[in-house]
Coordinates of C-alpha atoms in Angstrom, one line a residue:
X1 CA 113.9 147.4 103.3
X2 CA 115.1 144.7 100.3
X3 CA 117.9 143.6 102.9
X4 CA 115.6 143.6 105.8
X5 CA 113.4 141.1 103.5
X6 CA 116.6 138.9 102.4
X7 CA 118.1 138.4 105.8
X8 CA 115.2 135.7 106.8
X9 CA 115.0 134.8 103.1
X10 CA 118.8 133.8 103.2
X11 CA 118.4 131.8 106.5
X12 CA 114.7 130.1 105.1
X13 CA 117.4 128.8 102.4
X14 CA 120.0 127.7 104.3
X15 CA 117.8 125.9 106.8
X16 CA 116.2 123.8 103.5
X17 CA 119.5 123.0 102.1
X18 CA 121.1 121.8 105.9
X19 CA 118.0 119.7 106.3
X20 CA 119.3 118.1 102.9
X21 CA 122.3 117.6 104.1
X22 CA 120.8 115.7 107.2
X23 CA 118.1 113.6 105.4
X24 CA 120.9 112.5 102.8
X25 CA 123.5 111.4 105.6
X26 CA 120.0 108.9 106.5
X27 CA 119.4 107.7 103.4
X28 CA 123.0 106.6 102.2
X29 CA 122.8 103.5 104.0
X30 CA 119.5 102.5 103.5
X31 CA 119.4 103.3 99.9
X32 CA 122.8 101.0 99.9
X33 CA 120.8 98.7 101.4
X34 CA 118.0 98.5 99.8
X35 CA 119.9 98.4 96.6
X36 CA 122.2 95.4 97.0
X37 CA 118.9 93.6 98.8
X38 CA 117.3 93.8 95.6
X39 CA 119.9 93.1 93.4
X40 CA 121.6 90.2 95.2
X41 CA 125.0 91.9 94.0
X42 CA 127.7 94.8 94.5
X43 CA 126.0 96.4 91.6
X44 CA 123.1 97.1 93.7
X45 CA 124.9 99.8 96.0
X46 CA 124.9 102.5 92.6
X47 CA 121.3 100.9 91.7
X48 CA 119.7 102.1 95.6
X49 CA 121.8 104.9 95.4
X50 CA 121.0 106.0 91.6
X51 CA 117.0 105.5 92.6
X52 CA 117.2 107.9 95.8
X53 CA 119.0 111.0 93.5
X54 CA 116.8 110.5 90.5
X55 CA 113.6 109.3 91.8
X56 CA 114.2 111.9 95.0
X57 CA 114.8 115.0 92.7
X58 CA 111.7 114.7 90.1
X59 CA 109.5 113.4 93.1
X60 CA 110.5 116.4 95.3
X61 CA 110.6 118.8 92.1
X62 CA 107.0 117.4 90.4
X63 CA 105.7 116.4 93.6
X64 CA 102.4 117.6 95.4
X65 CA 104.1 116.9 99.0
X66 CA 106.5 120.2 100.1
X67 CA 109.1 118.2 102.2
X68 CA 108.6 115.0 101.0
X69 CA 111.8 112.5 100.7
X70 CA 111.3 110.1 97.9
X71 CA 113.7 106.6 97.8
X72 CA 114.2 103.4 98.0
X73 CA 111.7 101.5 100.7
X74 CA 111.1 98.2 101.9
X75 CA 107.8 97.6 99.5
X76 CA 109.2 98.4 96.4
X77 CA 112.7 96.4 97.0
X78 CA 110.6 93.3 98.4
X79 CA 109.0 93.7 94.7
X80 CA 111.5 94.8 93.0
X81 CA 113.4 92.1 93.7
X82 CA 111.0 89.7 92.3
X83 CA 111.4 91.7 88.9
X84 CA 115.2 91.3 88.9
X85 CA 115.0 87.9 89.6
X86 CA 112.6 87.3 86.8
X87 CA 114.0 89.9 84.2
X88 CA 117.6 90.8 85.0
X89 CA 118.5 94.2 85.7
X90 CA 117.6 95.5 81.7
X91 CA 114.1 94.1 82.1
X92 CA 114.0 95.6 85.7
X93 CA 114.8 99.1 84.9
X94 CA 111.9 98.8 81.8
X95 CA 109.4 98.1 84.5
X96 CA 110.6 100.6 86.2
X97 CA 109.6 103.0 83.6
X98 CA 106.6 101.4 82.6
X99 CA 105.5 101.8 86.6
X100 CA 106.3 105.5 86.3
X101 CA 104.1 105.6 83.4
X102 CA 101.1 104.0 84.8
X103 CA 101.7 106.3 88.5
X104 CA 101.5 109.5 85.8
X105 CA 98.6 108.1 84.3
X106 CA 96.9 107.2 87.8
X107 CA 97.7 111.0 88.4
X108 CA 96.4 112.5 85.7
X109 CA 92.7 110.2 86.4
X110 CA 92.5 111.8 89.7
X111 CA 93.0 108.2 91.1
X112 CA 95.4 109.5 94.2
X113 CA 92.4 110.9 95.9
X114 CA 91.1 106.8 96.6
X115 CA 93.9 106.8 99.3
X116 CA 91.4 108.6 101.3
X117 CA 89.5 105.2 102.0
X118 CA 92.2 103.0 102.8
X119 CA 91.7 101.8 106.4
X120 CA 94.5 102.4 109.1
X121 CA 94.3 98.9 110.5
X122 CA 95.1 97.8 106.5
X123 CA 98.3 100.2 106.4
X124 CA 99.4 99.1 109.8
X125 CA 99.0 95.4 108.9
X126 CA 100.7 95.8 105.3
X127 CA 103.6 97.2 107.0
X128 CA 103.8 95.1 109.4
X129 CA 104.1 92.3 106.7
X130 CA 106.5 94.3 104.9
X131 CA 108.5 94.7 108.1
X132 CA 108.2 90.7 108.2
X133 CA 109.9 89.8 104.7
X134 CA 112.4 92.4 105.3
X135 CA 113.4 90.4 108.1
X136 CA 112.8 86.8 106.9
X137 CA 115.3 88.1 104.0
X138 CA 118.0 88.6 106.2
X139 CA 117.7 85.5 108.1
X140 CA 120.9 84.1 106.4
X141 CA 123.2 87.1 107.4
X142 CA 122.1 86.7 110.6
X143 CA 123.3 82.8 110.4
X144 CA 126.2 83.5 108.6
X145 CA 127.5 86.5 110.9
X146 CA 125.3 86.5 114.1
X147 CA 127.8 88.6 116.2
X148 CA 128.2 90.8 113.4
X149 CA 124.4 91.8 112.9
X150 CA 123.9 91.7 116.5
X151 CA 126.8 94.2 117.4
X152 CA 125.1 96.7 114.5
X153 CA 121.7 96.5 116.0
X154 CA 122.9 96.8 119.8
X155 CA 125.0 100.0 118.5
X156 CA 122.4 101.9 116.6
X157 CA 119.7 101.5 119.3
X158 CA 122.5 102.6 121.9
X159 CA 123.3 105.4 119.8
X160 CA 120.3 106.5 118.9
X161 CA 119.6 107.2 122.4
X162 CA 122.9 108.9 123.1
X163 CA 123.3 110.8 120.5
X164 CA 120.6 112.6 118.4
X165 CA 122.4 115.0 115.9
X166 CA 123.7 112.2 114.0
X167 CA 121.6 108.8 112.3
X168 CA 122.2 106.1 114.0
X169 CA 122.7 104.3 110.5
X170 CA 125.4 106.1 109.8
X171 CA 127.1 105.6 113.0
X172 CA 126.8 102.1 113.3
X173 CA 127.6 101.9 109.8
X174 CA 131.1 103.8 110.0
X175 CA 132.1 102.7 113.5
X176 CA 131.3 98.7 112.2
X177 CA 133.0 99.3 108.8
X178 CA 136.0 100.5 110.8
X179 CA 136.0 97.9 113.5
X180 CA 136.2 94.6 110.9
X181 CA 139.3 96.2 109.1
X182 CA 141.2 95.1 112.3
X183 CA 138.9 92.2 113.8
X184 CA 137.7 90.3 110.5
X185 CA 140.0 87.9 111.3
X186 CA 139.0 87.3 115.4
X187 CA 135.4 86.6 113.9
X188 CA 135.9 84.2 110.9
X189 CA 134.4 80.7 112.5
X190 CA 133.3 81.2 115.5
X191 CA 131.8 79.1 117.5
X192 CA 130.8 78.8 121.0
X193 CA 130.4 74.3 121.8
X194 CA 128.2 73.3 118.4
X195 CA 126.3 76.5 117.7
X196 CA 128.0 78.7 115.0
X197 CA 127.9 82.4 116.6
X198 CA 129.8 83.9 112.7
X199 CA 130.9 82.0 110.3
X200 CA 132.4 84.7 107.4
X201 CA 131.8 88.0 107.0
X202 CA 130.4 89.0 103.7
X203 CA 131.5 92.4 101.9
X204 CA 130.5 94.4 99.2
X205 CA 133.3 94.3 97.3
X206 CA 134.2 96.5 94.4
X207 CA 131.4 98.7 92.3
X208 CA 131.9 100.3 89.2
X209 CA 132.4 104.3 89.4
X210 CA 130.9 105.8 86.9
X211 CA 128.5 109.3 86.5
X212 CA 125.6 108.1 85.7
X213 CA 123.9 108.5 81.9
X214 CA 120.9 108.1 80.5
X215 CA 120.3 104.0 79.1
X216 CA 117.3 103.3 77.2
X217 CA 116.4 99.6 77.8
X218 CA 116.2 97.3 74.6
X219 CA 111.8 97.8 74.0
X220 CA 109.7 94.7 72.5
X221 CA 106.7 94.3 72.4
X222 CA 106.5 90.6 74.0
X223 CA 108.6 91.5 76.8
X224 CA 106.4 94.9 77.4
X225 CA 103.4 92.8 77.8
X226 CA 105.7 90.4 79.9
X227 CA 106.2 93.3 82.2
X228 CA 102.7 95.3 82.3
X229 CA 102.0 93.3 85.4
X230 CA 104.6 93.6 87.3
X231 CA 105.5 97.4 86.5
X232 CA 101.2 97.8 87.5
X233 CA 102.6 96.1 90.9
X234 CA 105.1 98.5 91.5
X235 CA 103.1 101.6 90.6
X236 CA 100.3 100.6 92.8
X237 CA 102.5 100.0 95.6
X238 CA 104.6 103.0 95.0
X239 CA 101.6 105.4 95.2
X240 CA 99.9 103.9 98.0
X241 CA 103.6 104.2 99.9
X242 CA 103.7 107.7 99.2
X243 CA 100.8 108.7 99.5
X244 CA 100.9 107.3 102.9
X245 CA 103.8 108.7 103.6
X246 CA 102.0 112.1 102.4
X247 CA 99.3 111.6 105.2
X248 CA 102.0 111.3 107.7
X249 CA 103.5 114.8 106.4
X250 CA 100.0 116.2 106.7
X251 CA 99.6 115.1 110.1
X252 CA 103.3 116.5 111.1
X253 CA 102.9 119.8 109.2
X254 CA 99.1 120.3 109.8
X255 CA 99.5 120.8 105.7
X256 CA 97.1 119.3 103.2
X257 CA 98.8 117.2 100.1
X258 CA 97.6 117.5 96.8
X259 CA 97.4 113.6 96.1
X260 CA 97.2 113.7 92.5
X261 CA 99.9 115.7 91.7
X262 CA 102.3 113.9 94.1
X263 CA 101.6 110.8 91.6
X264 CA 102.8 112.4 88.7
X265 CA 105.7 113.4 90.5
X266 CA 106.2 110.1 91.6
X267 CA 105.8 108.9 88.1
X268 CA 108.5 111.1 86.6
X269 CA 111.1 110.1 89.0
X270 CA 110.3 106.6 88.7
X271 CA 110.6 107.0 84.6
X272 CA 113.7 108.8 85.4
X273 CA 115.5 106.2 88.1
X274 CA 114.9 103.4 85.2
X275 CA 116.6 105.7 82.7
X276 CA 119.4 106.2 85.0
X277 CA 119.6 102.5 85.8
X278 CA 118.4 103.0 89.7
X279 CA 116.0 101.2 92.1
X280 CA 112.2 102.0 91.7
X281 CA 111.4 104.3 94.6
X282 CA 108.0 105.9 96.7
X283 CA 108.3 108.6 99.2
X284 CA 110.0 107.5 102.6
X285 CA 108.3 107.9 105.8
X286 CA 111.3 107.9 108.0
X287 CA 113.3 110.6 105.5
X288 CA 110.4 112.5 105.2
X289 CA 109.6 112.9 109.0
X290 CA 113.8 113.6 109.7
X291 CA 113.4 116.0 106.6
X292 CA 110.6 117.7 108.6
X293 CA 111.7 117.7 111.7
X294 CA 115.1 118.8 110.8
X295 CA 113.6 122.4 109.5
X296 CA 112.8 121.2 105.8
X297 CA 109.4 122.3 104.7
X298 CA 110.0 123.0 100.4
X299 CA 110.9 120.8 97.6
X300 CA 114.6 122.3 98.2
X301 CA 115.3 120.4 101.0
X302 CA 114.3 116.9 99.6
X303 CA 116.2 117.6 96.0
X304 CA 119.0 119.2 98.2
X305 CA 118.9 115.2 99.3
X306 CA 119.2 113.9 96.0
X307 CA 122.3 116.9 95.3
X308 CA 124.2 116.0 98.0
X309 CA 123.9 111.6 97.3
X310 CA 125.0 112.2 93.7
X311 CA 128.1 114.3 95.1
X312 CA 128.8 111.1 96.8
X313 CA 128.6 108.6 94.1
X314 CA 131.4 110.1 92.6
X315 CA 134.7 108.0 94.0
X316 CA 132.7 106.1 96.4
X317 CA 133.2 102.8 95.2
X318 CA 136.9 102.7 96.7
X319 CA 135.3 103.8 100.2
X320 CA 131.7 101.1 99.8
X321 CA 133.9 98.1 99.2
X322 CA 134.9 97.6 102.8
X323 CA 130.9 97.8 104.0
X324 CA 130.2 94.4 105.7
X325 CA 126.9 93.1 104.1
X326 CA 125.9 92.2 107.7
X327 CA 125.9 95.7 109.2
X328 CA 123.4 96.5 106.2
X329 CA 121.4 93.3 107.2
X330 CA 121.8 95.1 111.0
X331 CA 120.2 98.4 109.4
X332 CA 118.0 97.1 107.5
X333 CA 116.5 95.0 110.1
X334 CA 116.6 98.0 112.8
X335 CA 114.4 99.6 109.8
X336 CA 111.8 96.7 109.3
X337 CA 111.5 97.0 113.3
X338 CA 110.2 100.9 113.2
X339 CA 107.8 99.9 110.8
X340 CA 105.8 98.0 112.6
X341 CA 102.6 99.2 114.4
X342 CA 104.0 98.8 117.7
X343 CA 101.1 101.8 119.2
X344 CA 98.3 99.4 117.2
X345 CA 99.6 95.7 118.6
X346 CA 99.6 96.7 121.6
X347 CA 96.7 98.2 121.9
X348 CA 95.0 95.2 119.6
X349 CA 93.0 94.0 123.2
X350 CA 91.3 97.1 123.1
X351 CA 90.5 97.6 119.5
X352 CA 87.3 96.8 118.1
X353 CA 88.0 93.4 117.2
X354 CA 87.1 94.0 113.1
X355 CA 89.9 96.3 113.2
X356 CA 92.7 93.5 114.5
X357 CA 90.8 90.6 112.2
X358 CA 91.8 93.2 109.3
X359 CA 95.3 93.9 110.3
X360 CA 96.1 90.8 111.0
X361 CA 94.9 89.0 107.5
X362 CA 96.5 92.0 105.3
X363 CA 99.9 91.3 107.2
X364 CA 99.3 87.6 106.5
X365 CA 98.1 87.7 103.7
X366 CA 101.2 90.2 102.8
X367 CA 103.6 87.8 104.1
X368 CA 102.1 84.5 102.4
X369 CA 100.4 85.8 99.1
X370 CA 101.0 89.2 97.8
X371 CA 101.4 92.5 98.5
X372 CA 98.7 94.0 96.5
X373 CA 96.3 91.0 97.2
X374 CA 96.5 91.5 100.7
X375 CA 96.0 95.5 100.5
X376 CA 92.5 94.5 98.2
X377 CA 91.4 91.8 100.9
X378 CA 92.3 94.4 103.8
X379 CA 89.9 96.5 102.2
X380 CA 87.3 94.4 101.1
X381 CA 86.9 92.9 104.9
X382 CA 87.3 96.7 106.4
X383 CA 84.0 97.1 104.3
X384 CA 82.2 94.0 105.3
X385 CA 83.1 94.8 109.0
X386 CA 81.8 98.4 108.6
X387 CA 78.5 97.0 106.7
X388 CA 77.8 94.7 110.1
X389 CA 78.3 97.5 112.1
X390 CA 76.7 100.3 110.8
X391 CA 74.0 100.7 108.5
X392 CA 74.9 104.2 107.1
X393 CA 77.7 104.0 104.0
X394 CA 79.1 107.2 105.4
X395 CA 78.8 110.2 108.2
X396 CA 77.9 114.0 107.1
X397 CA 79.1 117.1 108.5
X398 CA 75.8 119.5 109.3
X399 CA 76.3 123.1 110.1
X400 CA 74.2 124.1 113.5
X401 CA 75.1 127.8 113.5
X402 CA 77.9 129.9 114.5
X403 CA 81.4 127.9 114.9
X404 CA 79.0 124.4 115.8
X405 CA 78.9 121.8 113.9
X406 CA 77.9 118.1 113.9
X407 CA 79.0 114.6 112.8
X408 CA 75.6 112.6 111.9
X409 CA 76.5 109.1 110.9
X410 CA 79.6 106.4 111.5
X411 CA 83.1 108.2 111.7
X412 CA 84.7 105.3 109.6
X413 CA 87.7 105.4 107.3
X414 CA 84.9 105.8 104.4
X415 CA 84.0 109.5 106.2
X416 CA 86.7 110.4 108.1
X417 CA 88.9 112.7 105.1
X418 CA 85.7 114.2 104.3
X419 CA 84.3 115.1 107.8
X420 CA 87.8 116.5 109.3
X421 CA 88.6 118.3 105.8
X422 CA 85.4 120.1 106.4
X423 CA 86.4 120.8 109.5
X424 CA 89.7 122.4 109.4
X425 CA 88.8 125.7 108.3
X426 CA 91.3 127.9 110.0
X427 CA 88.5 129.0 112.4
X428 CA 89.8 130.0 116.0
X429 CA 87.1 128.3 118.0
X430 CA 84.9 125.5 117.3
X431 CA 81.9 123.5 118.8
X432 CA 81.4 119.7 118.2
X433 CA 78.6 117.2 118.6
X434 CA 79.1 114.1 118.4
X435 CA 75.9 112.7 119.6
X436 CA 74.8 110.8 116.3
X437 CA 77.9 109.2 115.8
X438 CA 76.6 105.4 115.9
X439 CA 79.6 103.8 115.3
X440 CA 83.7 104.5 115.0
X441 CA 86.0 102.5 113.8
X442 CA 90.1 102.6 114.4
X443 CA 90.4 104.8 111.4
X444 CA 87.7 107.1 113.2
X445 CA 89.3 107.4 116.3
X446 CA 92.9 108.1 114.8
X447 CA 91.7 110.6 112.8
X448 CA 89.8 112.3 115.5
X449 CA 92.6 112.5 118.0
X450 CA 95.0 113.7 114.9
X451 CA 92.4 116.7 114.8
X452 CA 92.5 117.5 118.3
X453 CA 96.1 117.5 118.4
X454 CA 96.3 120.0 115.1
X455 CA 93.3 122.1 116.9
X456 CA 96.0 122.2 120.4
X457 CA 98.6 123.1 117.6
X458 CA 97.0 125.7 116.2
X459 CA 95.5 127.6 118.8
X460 CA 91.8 126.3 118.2
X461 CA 89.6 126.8 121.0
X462 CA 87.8 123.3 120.3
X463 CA 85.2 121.8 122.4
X464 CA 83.7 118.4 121.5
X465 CA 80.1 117.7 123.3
X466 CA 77.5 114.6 123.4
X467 CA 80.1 112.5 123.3
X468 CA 78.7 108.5 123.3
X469 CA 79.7 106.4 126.0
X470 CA 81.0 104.1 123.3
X471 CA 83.0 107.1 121.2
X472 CA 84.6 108.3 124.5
X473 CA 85.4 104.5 125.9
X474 CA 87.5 104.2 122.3
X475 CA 89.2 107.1 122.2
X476 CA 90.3 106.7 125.3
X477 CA 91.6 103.0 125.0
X478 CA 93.3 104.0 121.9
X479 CA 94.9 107.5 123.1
X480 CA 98.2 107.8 124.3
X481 CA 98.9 110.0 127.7
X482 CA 99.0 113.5 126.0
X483 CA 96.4 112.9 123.9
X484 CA 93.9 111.6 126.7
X485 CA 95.0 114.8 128.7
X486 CA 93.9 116.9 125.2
X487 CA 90.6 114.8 125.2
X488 CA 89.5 116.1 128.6
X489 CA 90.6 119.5 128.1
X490 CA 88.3 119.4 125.0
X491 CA 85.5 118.3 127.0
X492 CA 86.0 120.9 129.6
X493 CA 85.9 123.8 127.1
X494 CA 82.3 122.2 126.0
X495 CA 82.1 122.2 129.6
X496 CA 82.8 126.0 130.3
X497 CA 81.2 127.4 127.4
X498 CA 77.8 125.7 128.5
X499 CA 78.1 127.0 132.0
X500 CA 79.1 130.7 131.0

């Protein structure tokens, strides 16, 4: 019996600690990346790779988000690099403590639980402007060594097709690394009439190996107030990145984070990575899916991650010396491309047109201002747009018997956690009217066609009825093919039950 129970056991183990293995091989590049990005030096490599193994293991350990893969990611780096510019590295890794701090304390006052109401065109646009600076940033490599970013990109899209059981990073980043040991010197100055095609090619150079220790940053009290708002930057940013990034797990896993205590694991890794000397991190969306999808569902797999990079650090500084920094720029820039909306801009002709106004001022405003400003304005105009369409603050849930149930009021991002939560209750059939919905946003409809594909998933018999000319119209516009196909088949259970 004991060895009947231990077999599956065993192989629940040993699937967590090979998705590990799969989700670290991802983030060695970027958190390389990431980390000489923000640190405009060699010294940067161990700084990204120091903040995916600290802040990764007390994140996954502390965390509220089974599965989750916390690192370096393009929001905190684009601030973080302000606050090395401003501070040094010392000052840096304070406020990356002090961020930790206030992402404990934001946990501990139930804050986490506000993501709820941040609108999906205002995360789509903020990305979109973080994919943007990301970019803009690499604009000299690409001058500098055109040929040499280009032939990264053209290789990890290629590869990425071809083959799937290994990152597309890491291919591009070996097979490039490789390559320029016998061709640096066929593209030093090349040039094709007047147009430079690569000039140099820029590497890494040598990092200092060391295992990493435990450095408490010189503390005063002028430079702690110096640094209150910019650390308050990077925990605000950092918490709405994960927690993001924990909605997108939910959504995967059909699982429901607990927001609050993800913080507080956030904040202890954070506290820890500036202890360590490492790069403030949030959790990853790209790890965390390829975490997921690879068969890792525990903390295990995403501290398995953090094992497995700090294994690494140990002699890599002989092997990192050779990386180009223009296949990073390449990777990087491959990354900033997936993290744009692509689904949302294209469909921005048929979204209601408050929606694309509020992308497309956050990703502005994101680009031009600030980050944080441009998530607050994103909000602010989500709410005036919702105010001019809807009278209502928010939509109710009302019980009409048996397994029916009915939305009364505007499925907005204000309602939508609080309708669908309601909702999923593990019931094996449900009934739903939608008849006194008055008004959906892009938030609504998302939200809504998430919930039919977890109902499909889990072997709900759902059927939606009185649906709105205007509700249908939407979710139809905004649906992709499987999803319009799961729309109809929803309406058509509606459809049988009434005529049986």
């Amino acid at each position: 019996m004991l060895s009947t129970e231990m077999g599956p056991m065993f192989q629940r183990v040993a699937k967590e600690i090979l998705s590990g293995l799969t989700v670290a091989i991802v983030a060695l590049p970027l958190a390389i990346a990431f980390g000489i990005t923000a640190t405009g030096t060699s010294e940067g490599a161990l700084v990204g790779l120091y903040g995916a193994i600290f802040a990764g293991f007390f994140a996954a350990v502390f965390g509220g988000t089974p599965g989750q893969v916390t690192g370096p990611t393009g929001p905190i780096t684009v601030v973080a690099t302000g606050v090395i510019a401003a501070h040094g590295l010392e000052g840096a890794f304070l406020a990356f403590i002090m961020a930790g701090a206030f992402q404990i304390l934001f946990g501990l006052c139930r804050l986490g639980s506000l993501i709820r109401y941040i609108p999906h065109p205002v995360v789509s646009g903020f990305m979109g402007g973080i994919a943007l600076i990301i970019i803009l940033g690499e604009l000299d490599q690409v001058q500098s060594s055109f040929l040499v970013v280009t032939g990264t990109i053209v290789l990890m899209l290629a590869s990425a097709r071809v083959i799937k059981s290994i990152p597309a990073s890491l291919i591009a980043l070996v097979l490039m690394t490789v390559a320029l040991r016998f061709m640096d010197s066929l593209l030093q100055d090349v040039h094709v009439g007047p147009v430079p095609l690569n000039t140099a090619i820029d590497y890494i150079g040598k990092i200092p190996e060391s295992i990493p220790s435990v450095t408490v940053p010189e503390i005063s009290g002028s430079l702690i107030l110096t640094l209150v708002l910019p650390a308050l930057s990077i925990a605000l940013l950092g918490s709405i990145d994960s927690l993001l990034t924990s909605v997108v797990m939910d959504n995967i896993t059909g699982n429901r984070h607990r927001s609050n205590k993800e913080l507080i694991g956030q904040g202890l890794g954070n506290a820890a990575s500036g202890l360590f000397g490492g790069l403030a991190s949030a959790g990853a969306t790209v790890r965390s899916v390829v975490n997921v999808r690879s068969g890792g569902r525990t903390a295990l797999s995403a501290a398995t991650h953090s094992a497995i990079l700090l294994a690494l650090v140990v002699g890599l500084g002989s092997v990192v010396q050779y990386i180009p920094l223009a296949v990073l720029s390449g990777i990087l820039m491959v990354t900033a491309f997936g993290m744009f909306d692509w689904e949302g801009l294209r469909k921005a002709h048929v979204s209601p047109r408050g929606d694309v106004v509020v992308m497309l001022a956050t990703m502005i405003i994101t680009v031009v201002v600030d980050l944080t400003v441009a998530v607050a304005v994103g909000v602010a105009l989500a709410l005036v747009v919702h105010v001019l369409k809807s009278r209502r603050r928010k939509a109710a849930v009302v019980h009409d018997g048996a397994d029916t149930y009915r939305v009364d009021g505007p499925l907005s991002f204000l309602s939508v956690d609080h309708v669908f939560t309601t909702l999923r209750d593990d019931r094996p059939a449900l009934s739903l009217s939608l008849k006194d919905v008055d008004y959906m946003d892009m938030s609504g409809a998302k939200a809504l066609l998430t919930f039919i594909d977890h109902s499909h998933e889990s072997g709900v018999e759902l059927g939606i009825k009185d649906l709105p000319p205007h509700v249908e119209s939407r979710l139809i516009a905004l649906a992709d093919e499987e999803q319009r196909h799961r729309l109809k088949t929803v309406v058509n259970n509606r459809l049988a039950t009434e005529t049986s």
